[in-house]
Amino acid sequence: MKDQICKLVGTVQHYAWGGFEFIPSLLNQPNVDHKPFAEYWLGAHPSAPSEVQLAAGTSIFLNDAIAQLPFKFVGEEVYNRFGGLPYLLKVLDVKEMLSIQVHPTKEEAEKGFEREEAAGIPINAPHRNYKDKNHKPEVMVALSDFWLLHGFKPEAELRKILQSVPLFTGLENLFERDGYYGLYKHLMEMPQSDADKMLRPLVLQALAGDSDRSTPEYWVRKLYQHNVPASNFDRGIFSIYLFNIVHLKPGQAIFQGAGLPHAYLEGQNVELMANSDNVLRGGLTPKHIDVPELLKHTHFDTITPQILDGVALDENERNYPLPSKEFGISQVSLTIGQQFSGRSYSAEIFIVMDGTVSVDGQVFEKGDAFIVTAEESYTLTTPDSALLYKAFVPASDSNTTEN
């Protein structure tokens, strides 16, 4: 295999919360069946590995290529450190809200995986929590105006919510006595009939209003605008009131480490994470919910969201510094007459979000992705203009900390 730069074909995930137009338009794939196109995966995760198209006209799954020629694809040092490609790159189109979720640390992921393996739970079982042994720190860069829930509100803001919402009467005393953990545990584990007594009037009140996306009521209204059930309300609604509601503008990013509770609400993004699919859910989803496991791994600390604008490395590359040893991400923009040159440390994956680029004689258009194998030099040019995102492994001497 002499290929150093190859086209990469990813996998679309048709989750119910996805949109119908953005990813099909990006990939130039007509959505004749009107399926939700939620995520586009680019990487070597065994559940959905990307296809590497070779110059000879053949193809191979990326995880198989790495298994056969690990030093060629990810480099000797990265392979010895991580055992394969340590990141997974995605494009997301969030039309409906995603689940309230946290991700475990690497140590806890290993324990959880072994525990479920010993219990004989099939890897694809709907009620399985741990699909692999890895942690899942992640960063997302907004491609549109993007809204998400991100960690617990600071104390002053949380008290204001508990005081201003009549249906939360009595919860302020609980918060003062038992803190974030006690409050959240109480709400997430109370009998469903008690939760319904709080949530039904809360939903009806939200439906009667016209607040904007910066308020919890907007998202409650969106969740139940077409159907208000008589019972069994989703207690993920509590998180909408207790968590920070964050608005990212296109090009802004945010990082989410292990234990940080979060949920995507609306918009499109590029997402990069450690090579894992471990998600512990607590609501706003038809998927498996495991509240005890969620509580076990959640960090019950106040957080002020840190929005990343990126750092310009030169006129073409904007990097988003991250506390991760496994992945880094940059935005690359080009206009006619410009070129972007680099040399890969490990495998680098590019996705073209707009325009056309030529890479050492190969042409890639909007929606195309390509991989540059380890320790290879390359140069990108464009006949007009182009916007790309690059996923890479930081060099081992980078100033990062494990998550």
PDB file of N, CA and C in Angstrom, residues 93-185:
ATOM      1  N   ASP A  93     -26.029  17.289  12.825  1.00  0.00           N
ATOM      2  CA  ASP A  93     -27.152  18.190  12.546  1.00  0.00           C
ATOM      3  C   ASP A  93     -28.226  17.918  13.591  1.00  0.00           C
ATOM      4  N   VAL A  94     -28.316  18.793  14.566  1.00  0.00           N
ATOM      5  CA  VAL A  94     -29.210  18.604  15.708  1.00  0.00           C
ATOM      6  C   VAL A  94     -30.508  19.364  15.456  1.00  0.00           C
ATOM      7  N   LYS A  95     -31.544  18.640  15.060  1.00  0.00           N
ATOM      8  CA  LYS A  95     -32.851  19.251  14.830  1.00  0.00           C
ATOM      9  C   LYS A  95     -33.696  19.198  16.099  1.00  0.00           C
ATOM     10  N   GLU A  96     -33.648  18.057  16.782  1.00  0.00           N
ATOM     11  CA  GLU A  96     -34.348  17.896  18.059  1.00  0.00           C
ATOM     12  C   GLU A  96     -33.308  17.692  19.161  1.00  0.00           C
ATOM     13  N   MET A  97     -33.691  17.963  20.387  1.00  0.00           N
ATOM     14  CA  MET A  97     -32.755  17.909  21.504  1.00  0.00           C
ATOM     15  C   MET A  97     -32.183  16.507  21.703  1.00  0.00           C
ATOM     16  N   LEU A  98     -30.881  16.471  22.042  1.00  0.00           N
ATOM     17  CA  LEU A  98     -30.237  15.207  22.389  1.00  0.00           C
ATOM     18  C   LEU A  98     -30.412  14.910  23.865  1.00  0.00           C
ATOM     19  N   SER A  99     -29.978  13.736  24.255  1.00  0.00           N
ATOM     20  CA  SER A  99     -30.152  13.282  25.633  1.00  0.00           C
ATOM     21  C   SER A  99     -29.298  14.068  26.615  1.00  0.00           C
ATOM     22  N   ILE A 100     -29.805  14.184  27.854  1.00  0.00           N
ATOM     23  CA  ILE A 100     -28.982  14.606  28.976  1.00  0.00           C
ATOM     24  C   ILE A 100     -27.959  13.502  29.194  1.00  0.00           C
ATOM     25  N   GLN A 101     -26.672  13.860  29.230  1.00  0.00           N
ATOM     26  CA  GLN A 101     -25.670  12.799  29.246  1.00  0.00           C
ATOM     27  C   GLN A 101     -24.379  13.239  29.925  1.00  0.00           C
ATOM     28  N   VAL A 102     -23.622  12.228  30.353  1.00  0.00           N
ATOM     29  CA  VAL A 102     -22.248  12.411  30.791  1.00  0.00           C
ATOM     30  C   VAL A 102     -21.428  11.270  30.190  1.00  0.00           C
ATOM     31  N   HIS A 103     -20.116  11.486  30.175  1.00  0.00           N
ATOM     32  CA  HIS A 103     -19.199  10.454  29.704  1.00  0.00           C
ATOM     33  C   HIS A 103     -18.264  10.062  30.847  1.00  0.00           C
ATOM     34  N   PRO A 104     -17.935   8.787  30.964  1.00  0.00           N
ATOM     35  CA  PRO A 104     -17.082   8.326  32.070  1.00  0.00           C
ATOM     36  C   PRO A 104     -15.610   8.642  31.833  1.00  0.00           C
ATOM     37  N   THR A 105     -14.816   8.583  32.898  1.00  0.00           N
ATOM     38  CA  THR A 105     -13.369   8.639  32.757  1.00  0.00           C
ATOM     39  C   THR A 105     -12.894   7.338  32.107  1.00  0.00           C
ATOM     40  N   LYS A 106     -11.643   7.327  31.684  1.00  0.00           N
ATOM     41  CA  LYS A 106     -11.104   6.118  31.065  1.00  0.00           C
ATOM     42  C   LYS A 106     -11.099   4.951  32.052  1.00  0.00           C
ATOM     43  N   GLU A 107     -10.709   5.221  33.303  1.00  0.00           N
ATOM     44  CA  GLU A 107     -10.685   4.155  34.309  1.00  0.00           C
ATOM     45  C   GLU A 107     -12.073   3.576  34.537  1.00  0.00           C
ATOM     46  N   GLU A 108     -13.074   4.438  34.643  1.00  0.00           N
ATOM     47  CA  GLU A 108     -14.436   3.963  34.874  1.00  0.00           C
ATOM     48  C   GLU A 108     -15.007   3.280  33.635  1.00  0.00           C
ATOM     49  N   ALA A 109     -14.617   3.731  32.451  1.00  0.00           N
ATOM     50  CA  ALA A 109     -15.072   3.074  31.223  1.00  0.00           C
ATOM     51  C   ALA A 109     -14.548   1.643  31.161  1.00  0.00           C
ATOM     52  N   GLU A 110     -13.301   1.465  31.539  1.00  0.00           N
ATOM     53  CA  GLU A 110     -12.725   0.115  31.541  1.00  0.00           C
ATOM     54  C   GLU A 110     -13.469  -0.787  32.527  1.00  0.00           C
ATOM     55  N   LYS A 111     -13.753  -0.262  33.718  1.00  0.00           N
ATOM     56  CA  LYS A 111     -14.480  -1.048  34.714  1.00  0.00           C
ATOM     57  C   LYS A 111     -15.891  -1.385  34.227  1.00  0.00           C
ATOM     58  N   GLY A 112     -16.579  -0.371  33.680  1.00  0.00           N
ATOM     59  CA  GLY A 112     -17.943  -0.584  33.216  1.00  0.00           C
ATOM     60  C   GLY A 112     -18.014  -1.576  32.075  1.00  0.00           C
ATOM     61  N   PHE A 113     -17.055  -1.494  31.152  1.00  0.00           N
ATOM     62  CA  PHE A 113     -17.030  -2.411  30.014  1.00  0.00           C
ATOM     63  C   PHE A 113     -16.825  -3.848  30.488  1.00  0.00           C
ATOM     64  N   GLU A 114     -15.861  -4.034  31.367  1.00  0.00           N
ATOM     65  CA  GLU A 114     -15.585  -5.391  31.861  1.00  0.00           C
ATOM     66  C   GLU A 114     -16.770  -5.928  32.657  1.00  0.00           C
ATOM     67  N   ARG A 115     -17.436  -5.071  33.408  1.00  0.00           N
ATOM     68  CA  ARG A 115     -18.586  -5.489  34.201  1.00  0.00           C
ATOM     69  C   ARG A 115     -19.729  -5.955  33.293  1.00  0.00           C
ATOM     70  N   GLU A 116     -19.999  -5.225  32.230  1.00  0.00           N
ATOM     71  CA  GLU A 116     -21.083  -5.605  31.324  1.00  0.00           C
ATOM     72  C   GLU A 116     -20.701  -6.807  30.467  1.00  0.00           C
ATOM     73  N   GLU A 117     -19.418  -6.938  30.154  1.00  0.00           N
ATOM     74  CA  GLU A 117     -18.960  -8.135  29.449  1.00  0.00           C
ATOM     75  C   GLU A 117     -19.165  -9.374  30.318  1.00  0.00           C
ATOM     76  N   ALA A 118     -18.783  -9.252  31.598  1.00  0.00           N
ATOM     77  CA  ALA A 118     -18.924 -10.390  32.512  1.00  0.00           C
ATOM     78  C   ALA A 118     -20.385 -10.755  32.721  1.00  0.00           C
ATOM     79  N   ALA A 119     -21.268  -9.760  32.616  1.00  0.00           N
ATOM     80  CA  ALA A 119     -22.703 -10.012  32.774  1.00  0.00           C
ATOM     81  C   ALA A 119     -23.336 -10.596  31.518  1.00  0.00           C
ATOM     82  N   GLY A 120     -22.542 -10.679  30.446  1.00  0.00           N
ATOM     83  CA  GLY A 120     -23.042 -11.267  29.202  1.00  0.00           C
ATOM     84  C   GLY A 120     -23.976 -10.366  28.422  1.00  0.00           C
ATOM     85  N   ILE A 121     -23.895  -9.060  28.617  1.00  0.00           N
ATOM     86  CA  ILE A 121     -24.758  -8.124  27.881  1.00  0.00           C
ATOM     87  C   ILE A 121     -24.177  -7.929  26.473  1.00  0.00           C
ATOM     88  N   PRO A 122     -24.910  -8.246  25.425  1.00  0.00           N
ATOM     89  CA  PRO A 122     -24.392  -8.074  24.067  1.00  0.00           C
ATOM     90  C   PRO A 122     -23.959  -6.631  23.815  1.00  0.00           C
ATOM     91  N   ILE A 123     -22.921  -6.461  23.023  1.00  0.00           N
ATOM     92  CA  ILE A 123     -22.358  -5.132  22.786  1.00  0.00           C
ATOM     93  C   ILE A 123     -23.365  -4.200  22.125  1.00  0.00           C
ATOM     94  N   ASN A 124     -24.315  -4.778  21.378  1.00  0.00           N
ATOM     95  CA  ASN A 124     -25.322  -3.959  20.686  1.00  0.00           C
ATOM     96  C   ASN A 124     -26.666  -3.940  21.404  1.00  0.00           C
ATOM     97  N   ALA A 125     -26.698  -4.413  22.643  1.00  0.00           N
ATOM     98  CA  ALA A 125     -27.950  -4.426  23.400  1.00  0.00           C
ATOM     99  C   ALA A 125     -28.397  -2.999  23.697  1.00  0.00           C
ATOM    100  N   PRO A 126     -29.678  -2.691  23.556  1.00  0.00           N
ATOM    101  CA  PRO A 126     -30.155  -1.326  23.790  1.00  0.00           C
ATOM    102  C   PRO A 126     -29.868  -0.815  25.198  1.00  0.00           C
ATOM    103  N   HIS A 127     -29.803  -1.725  26.181  1.00  0.00           N
ATOM    104  CA  HIS A 127     -29.597  -1.296  27.555  1.00  0.00           C
ATOM    105  C   HIS A 127     -28.125  -1.330  27.968  1.00  0.00           C
ATOM    106  N   ARG A 128     -27.228  -1.514  27.005  1.00  0.00           N
ATOM    107  CA  ARG A 128     -25.803  -1.517  27.336  1.00  0.00           C
ATOM    108  C   ARG A 128     -25.295  -0.080  27.464  1.00  0.00           C
ATOM    109  N   ASN A 129     -24.549   0.204  28.537  1.00  0.00           N
ATOM    110  CA  ASN A 129     -23.990   1.534  28.757  1.00  0.00           C
ATOM    111  C   ASN A 129     -22.607   1.700  28.133  1.00  0.00           C
ATOM    112  N   TYR A 130     -21.779   0.658  28.242  1.00  0.00           N
ATOM    113  CA  TYR A 130     -20.372   0.777  27.868  1.00  0.00           C
ATOM    114  C   TYR A 130     -20.090  -0.033  26.606  1.00  0.00           C
ATOM    115  N   LYS A 131     -19.869   0.679  25.499  1.00  0.00           N
ATOM    116  CA  LYS A 131     -19.632   0.015  24.215  1.00  0.00           C
ATOM    117  C   LYS A 131     -18.147  -0.272  23.990  1.00  0.00           C
ATOM    118  N   ASP A 132     -17.293   0.363  24.774  1.00  0.00           N
ATOM    119  CA  ASP A 132     -15.850   0.185  24.621  1.00  0.00           C
ATOM    120  C   ASP A 132     -15.177   0.556  25.942  1.00  0.00           C
ATOM    121  N   LYS A 133     -13.854   0.490  25.982  1.00  0.00           N
ATOM    122  CA  LYS A 133     -13.108   0.738  27.211  1.00  0.00           C
ATOM    123  C   LYS A 133     -12.531   2.147  27.299  1.00  0.00           C
ATOM    124  N   ASN A 134     -12.987   3.031  26.453  1.00  0.00           N
ATOM    125  CA  ASN A 134     -12.348   4.342  26.365  1.00  0.00           C
ATOM    126  C   ASN A 134     -13.211   5.436  26.985  1.00  0.00           C
ATOM    127  N   HIS A 135     -12.567   6.524  27.365  1.00  0.00           N
ATOM    128  CA  HIS A 135     -13.304   7.710  27.785  1.00  0.00           C
ATOM    129  C   HIS A 135     -13.698   8.518  26.547  1.00  0.00           C
ATOM    130  N   LYS A 136     -14.437   9.617  26.738  1.00  0.00           N
ATOM    131  CA  LYS A 136     -14.980  10.329  25.589  1.00  0.00           C
ATOM    132  C   LYS A 136     -14.986  11.854  25.806  1.00  0.00           C
ATOM    133  N   PRO A 137     -13.837  12.429  26.168  1.00  0.00           N
ATOM    134  CA  PRO A 137     -13.792  13.886  26.138  1.00  0.00           C
ATOM    135  C   PRO A 137     -14.066  14.346  24.714  1.00  0.00           C
ATOM    136  N   GLU A 138     -14.662  15.517  24.551  1.00  0.00           N
ATOM    137  CA  GLU A 138     -15.053  15.939  23.209  1.00  0.00           C
ATOM    138  C   GLU A 138     -15.047  17.459  23.083  1.00  0.00           C
ATOM    139  N   VAL A 139     -14.846  17.915  21.860  1.00  0.00           N
ATOM    140  CA  VAL A 139     -14.951  19.324  21.530  1.00  0.00           C
ATOM    141  C   VAL A 139     -15.897  19.451  20.348  1.00  0.00           C
ATOM    142  N   MET A 140     -16.668  20.533  20.316  1.00  0.00           N
ATOM    143  CA  MET A 140     -17.502  20.807  19.153  1.00  0.00           C
ATOM    144  C   MET A 140     -17.237  22.221  18.691  1.00  0.00           C
ATOM    145  N   VAL A 141     -17.222  22.395  17.361  1.00  0.00           N
ATOM    146  CA  VAL A 141     -17.094  23.708  16.736  1.00  0.00           C
ATOM    147  C   VAL A 141     -18.391  23.973  15.986  1.00  0.00           C
ATOM    148  N   ALA A 142     -19.028  25.094  16.283  1.00  0.00           N
ATOM    149  CA  ALA A 142     -20.323  25.402  15.684  1.00  0.00           C
ATOM    150  C   ALA A 142     -20.183  25.751  14.208  1.00  0.00           C
ATOM    151  N   LEU A 143     -21.057  25.178  13.402  1.00  0.00           N
ATOM    152  CA  LEU A 143     -21.153  25.518  11.976  1.00  0.00           C
ATOM    153  C   LEU A 143     -22.302  26.495  11.727  1.00  0.00           C
ATOM    154  N   SER A 144     -23.181  26.627  12.699  1.00  0.00           N
ATOM    155  CA  SER A 144     -24.324  27.535  12.651  1.00  0.00           C
ATOM    156  C   SER A 144     -24.492  28.088  14.060  1.00  0.00           C
ATOM    157  N   ASP A 145     -25.481  28.937  14.269  1.00  0.00           N
ATOM    158  CA  ASP A 145     -25.833  29.254  15.647  1.00  0.00           C
ATOM    159  C   ASP A 145     -26.185  27.943  16.340  1.00  0.00           C
ATOM    160  N   PHE A 146     -25.554  27.694  17.469  1.00  0.00           N
ATOM    161  CA  PHE A 146     -25.710  26.394  18.121  1.00  0.00           C
ATOM    162  C   PHE A 146     -26.040  26.614  19.592  1.00  0.00           C
ATOM    163  N   TRP A 147     -27.009  25.827  20.080  1.00  0.00           N
ATOM    164  CA  TRP A 147     -27.457  25.920  21.462  1.00  0.00           C
ATOM    165  C   TRP A 147     -27.245  24.585  22.164  1.00  0.00           C
ATOM    166  N   LEU A 148     -26.759  24.652  23.408  1.00  0.00           N
ATOM    167  CA  LEU A 148     -26.540  23.436  24.171  1.00  0.00           C
ATOM    168  C   LEU A 148     -26.673  23.709  25.669  1.00  0.00           C
ATOM    169  N   LEU A 149     -26.881  22.627  26.427  1.00  0.00           N
ATOM    170  CA  LEU A 149     -26.800  22.660  27.877  1.00  0.00           C
ATOM    171  C   LEU A 149     -25.397  22.209  28.262  1.00  0.00           C
ATOM    172  N   HIS A 150     -24.798  22.911  29.255  1.00  0.00           N
ATOM    173  CA  HIS A 150     -23.389  22.656  29.552  1.00  0.00           C
ATOM    174  C   HIS A 150     -23.129  22.902  31.039  1.00  0.00           C
ATOM    175  N   GLY A 151     -23.192  21.864  31.852  1.00  0.00           N
ATOM    176  CA  GLY A 151     -22.865  21.956  33.261  1.00  0.00           C
ATOM    177  C   GLY A 151     -23.903  22.699  34.088  1.00  0.00           C
ATOM    178  N   PHE A 152     -23.770  22.588  35.400  1.00  0.00           N
ATOM    179  CA  PHE A 152     -24.714  23.227  36.317  1.00  0.00           C
ATOM    180  C   PHE A 152     -24.490  24.735  36.388  1.00  0.00           C
ATOM    181  N   LYS A 153     -25.585  25.463  36.509  1.00  0.00           N
ATOM    182  CA  LYS A 153     -25.513  26.914  36.668  1.00  0.00           C
ATOM    183  C   LYS A 153     -24.724  27.276  37.932  1.00  0.00           C
ATOM    184  N   PRO A 154     -24.078  28.442  37.947  1.00  0.00           N
ATOM    185  CA  PRO A 154     -23.481  28.933  39.191  1.00  0.00           C
ATOM    186  C   PRO A 154     -24.546  29.074  40.271  1.00  0.00           C
ATOM    187  N   GLU A 155     -24.118  29.051  41.533  1.00  0.00           N
ATOM    188  CA  GLU A 155     -25.051  29.013  42.654  1.00  0.00           C
ATOM    189  C   GLU A 155     -26.067  30.151  42.623  1.00  0.00           C
ATOM    190  N   ALA A 156     -25.601  31.365  42.364  1.00  0.00           N
ATOM    191  CA  ALA A 156     -26.510  32.518  42.378  1.00  0.00           C
ATOM    192  C   ALA A 156     -27.592  32.384  41.316  1.00  0.00           C
ATOM    193  N   GLU A 157     -27.208  31.910  40.131  1.00  0.00           N
ATOM    194  CA  GLU A 157     -28.178  31.748  39.046  1.00  0.00           C
ATOM    195  C   GLU A 157     -29.143  30.608  39.350  1.00  0.00           C
ATOM    196  N   LEU A 158     -28.632  29.547  39.944  1.00  0.00           N
ATOM    197  CA  LEU A 158     -29.502  28.414  40.272  1.00  0.00           C
ATOM    198  C   LEU A 158     -30.519  28.809  41.347  1.00  0.00           C
ATOM    199  N   ARG A 159     -30.060  29.546  42.354  1.00  0.00           N
ATOM    200  CA  ARG A 159     -30.995  30.004  43.387  1.00  0.00           C
ATOM    201  C   ARG A 159     -32.088  30.881  42.781  1.00  0.00           C
ATOM    202  N   LYS A 160     -31.706  31.728  41.831  1.00  0.00           N
ATOM    203  CA  LYS A 160     -32.682  32.608  41.178  1.00  0.00           C
ATOM    204  C   LYS A 160     -33.752  31.793  40.467  1.00  0.00           C
ATOM    205  N   ILE A 161     -33.336  30.702  39.796  1.00  0.00           N
ATOM    206  CA  ILE A 161     -34.294  29.817  39.128  1.00  0.00           C
ATOM    207  C   ILE A 161     -35.228  29.173  40.153  1.00  0.00           C
ATOM    208  N   LEU A 162     -34.666  28.652  41.229  1.00  0.00           N
ATOM    209  CA  LEU A 162     -35.472  27.970  42.243  1.00  0.00           C
ATOM    210  C   LEU A 162     -36.445  28.924  42.923  1.00  0.00           C
ATOM    211  N   GLN A 163     -36.063  30.194  43.016  1.00  0.00           N
ATOM    212  CA  GLN A 163     -36.932  31.186  43.650  1.00  0.00           C
ATOM    213  C   GLN A 163     -37.998  31.722  42.707  1.00  0.00           C
ATOM    214  N   SER A 164     -37.685  31.806  41.413  1.00  0.00           N
ATOM    215  CA  SER A 164     -38.578  32.465  40.453  1.00  0.00           C
ATOM    216  C   SER A 164     -39.608  31.522  39.842  1.00  0.00           C
ATOM    217  N   VAL A 165     -39.384  30.221  39.914  1.00  0.00           N
ATOM    218  CA  VAL A 165     -40.325  29.259  39.350  1.00  0.00           C
ATOM    219  C   VAL A 165     -41.189  28.713  40.488  1.00  0.00           C
ATOM    220  N   PRO A 166     -42.463  29.114  40.572  1.00  0.00           N
ATOM    221  CA  PRO A 166     -43.304  28.704  41.707  1.00  0.00           C
ATOM    222  C   PRO A 166     -43.359  27.199  41.919  1.00  0.00           C
ATOM    223  N   LEU A 167     -43.290  26.436  40.836  1.00  0.00           N
ATOM    224  CA  LEU A 167     -43.393  24.981  40.973  1.00  0.00           C
ATOM    225  C   LEU A 167     -42.160  24.355  41.624  1.00  0.00           C
ATOM    226  N   PHE A 168     -41.102  25.162  41.795  1.00  0.00           N
ATOM    227  CA  PHE A 168     -39.897  24.670  42.452  1.00  0.00           C
ATOM    228  C   PHE A 168     -39.864  25.055  43.935  1.00  0.00           C
ATOM    229  N   THR A 169     -40.992  25.500  44.461  1.00  0.00           N
ATOM    230  CA  THR A 169     -41.071  25.879  45.874  1.00  0.00           C
ATOM    231  C   THR A 169     -40.597  24.722  46.767  1.00  0.00           C
ATOM    232  N   GLY A 170     -39.716  25.036  47.680  1.00  0.00           N
ATOM    233  CA  GLY A 170     -39.179  24.028  48.583  1.00  0.00           C
ATOM    234  C   GLY A 170     -37.844  23.467  48.146  1.00  0.00           C
ATOM    235  N   LEU A 171     -37.524  23.597  46.848  1.00  0.00           N
ATOM    236  CA  LEU A 171     -36.266  23.024  46.355  1.00  0.00           C
ATOM    237  C   LEU A 171     -35.063  23.853  46.785  1.00  0.00           C
ATOM    238  N   GLU A 172     -35.273  25.157  47.034  1.00  0.00           N
ATOM    239  CA  GLU A 172     -34.146  25.981  47.453  1.00  0.00           C
ATOM    240  C   GLU A 172     -33.591  25.501  48.801  1.00  0.00           C
ATOM    241  N   ASN A 173     -34.502  25.143  49.716  1.00  0.00           N
ATOM    242  CA  ASN A 173     -34.050  24.627  51.009  1.00  0.00           C
ATOM    243  C   ASN A 173     -33.277  23.319  50.835  1.00  0.00           C
ATOM    244  N   LEU A 174     -33.754  22.474  49.931  1.00  0.00           N
ATOM    245  CA  LEU A 174     -33.053  21.225  49.653  1.00  0.00           C
ATOM    246  C   LEU A 174     -31.660  21.509  49.094  1.00  0.00           C
ATOM    247  N   PHE A 175     -31.579  22.471  48.190  1.00  0.00           N
ATOM    248  CA  PHE A 175     -30.287  22.835  47.602  1.00  0.00           C
ATOM    249  C   PHE A 175     -29.339  23.379  48.672  1.00  0.00           C
ATOM    250  N   GLU A 176     -29.842  24.225  49.550  1.00  0.00           N
ATOM    251  CA  GLU A 176     -28.986  24.786  50.601  1.00  0.00           C
ATOM    252  C   GLU A 176     -28.468  23.697  51.524  1.00  0.00           C
ATOM    253  N   ARG A 177     -29.274  22.685  51.757  1.00  0.00           N
ATOM    254  CA  ARG A 177     -28.885  21.619  52.679  1.00  0.00           C
ATOM    255  C   ARG A 177     -27.993  20.567  52.017  1.00  0.00           C
ATOM    256  N   ASP A 178     -28.338  20.149  50.794  1.00  0.00           N
ATOM    257  CA  ASP A 178     -27.680  18.990  50.182  1.00  0.00           C
ATOM    258  C   ASP A 178     -26.876  19.309  48.928  1.00  0.00           C
ATOM    259  N   GLY A 179     -26.884  20.577  48.498  1.00  0.00           N
ATOM    260  CA  GLY A 179     -26.058  20.969  47.361  1.00  0.00           C
ATOM    261  C   GLY A 179     -26.568  20.455  46.033  1.00  0.00           C
ATOM    262  N   TYR A 180     -25.702  20.572  45.028  1.00  0.00           N
ATOM    263  CA  TYR A 180     -26.068  20.179  43.664  1.00  0.00           C
ATOM    264  C   TYR A 180     -26.434  18.694  43.593  1.00  0.00           C
ATOM    265  N   TYR A 181     -25.624  17.863  44.238  1.00  0.00           N
ATOM    266  CA  TYR A 181     -25.875  16.423  44.173  1.00  0.00           C
ATOM    267  C   TYR A 181     -27.231  16.072  44.787  1.00  0.00           C
ATOM    268  N   GLY A 182     -27.495  16.581  45.965  1.00  0.00           N
ATOM    269  CA  GLY A 182     -28.751  16.250  46.627  1.00  0.00           C
ATOM    270  C   GLY A 182     -29.965  16.729  45.850  1.00  0.00           C
ATOM    271  N   LEU A 183     -29.883  17.935  45.310  1.00  0.00           N
ATOM    272  CA  LEU A 183     -30.995  18.478  44.530  1.00  0.00           C
ATOM    273  C   LEU A 183     -31.239  17.635  43.286  1.00  0.00           C
ATOM    274  N   TYR A 184     -30.177  17.359  42.539  1.00  0.00           N
ATOM    275  CA  TYR A 184     -30.336  16.638  41.268  1.00  0.00           C
ATOM    276  C   TYR A 184     -30.776  15.197  41.515  1.00  0.00           C
ATOM    277  N   LYS A 185     -30.210  14.564  42.518  1.00  0.00           N
ATOM    278  CA  LYS A 185     -30.591  13.180  42.855  1.00  0.00           C
ATOM    279  C   LYS A 185     -32.073  13.118  43.220  1.00  0.00           C
TER     280      LYS A 185
END
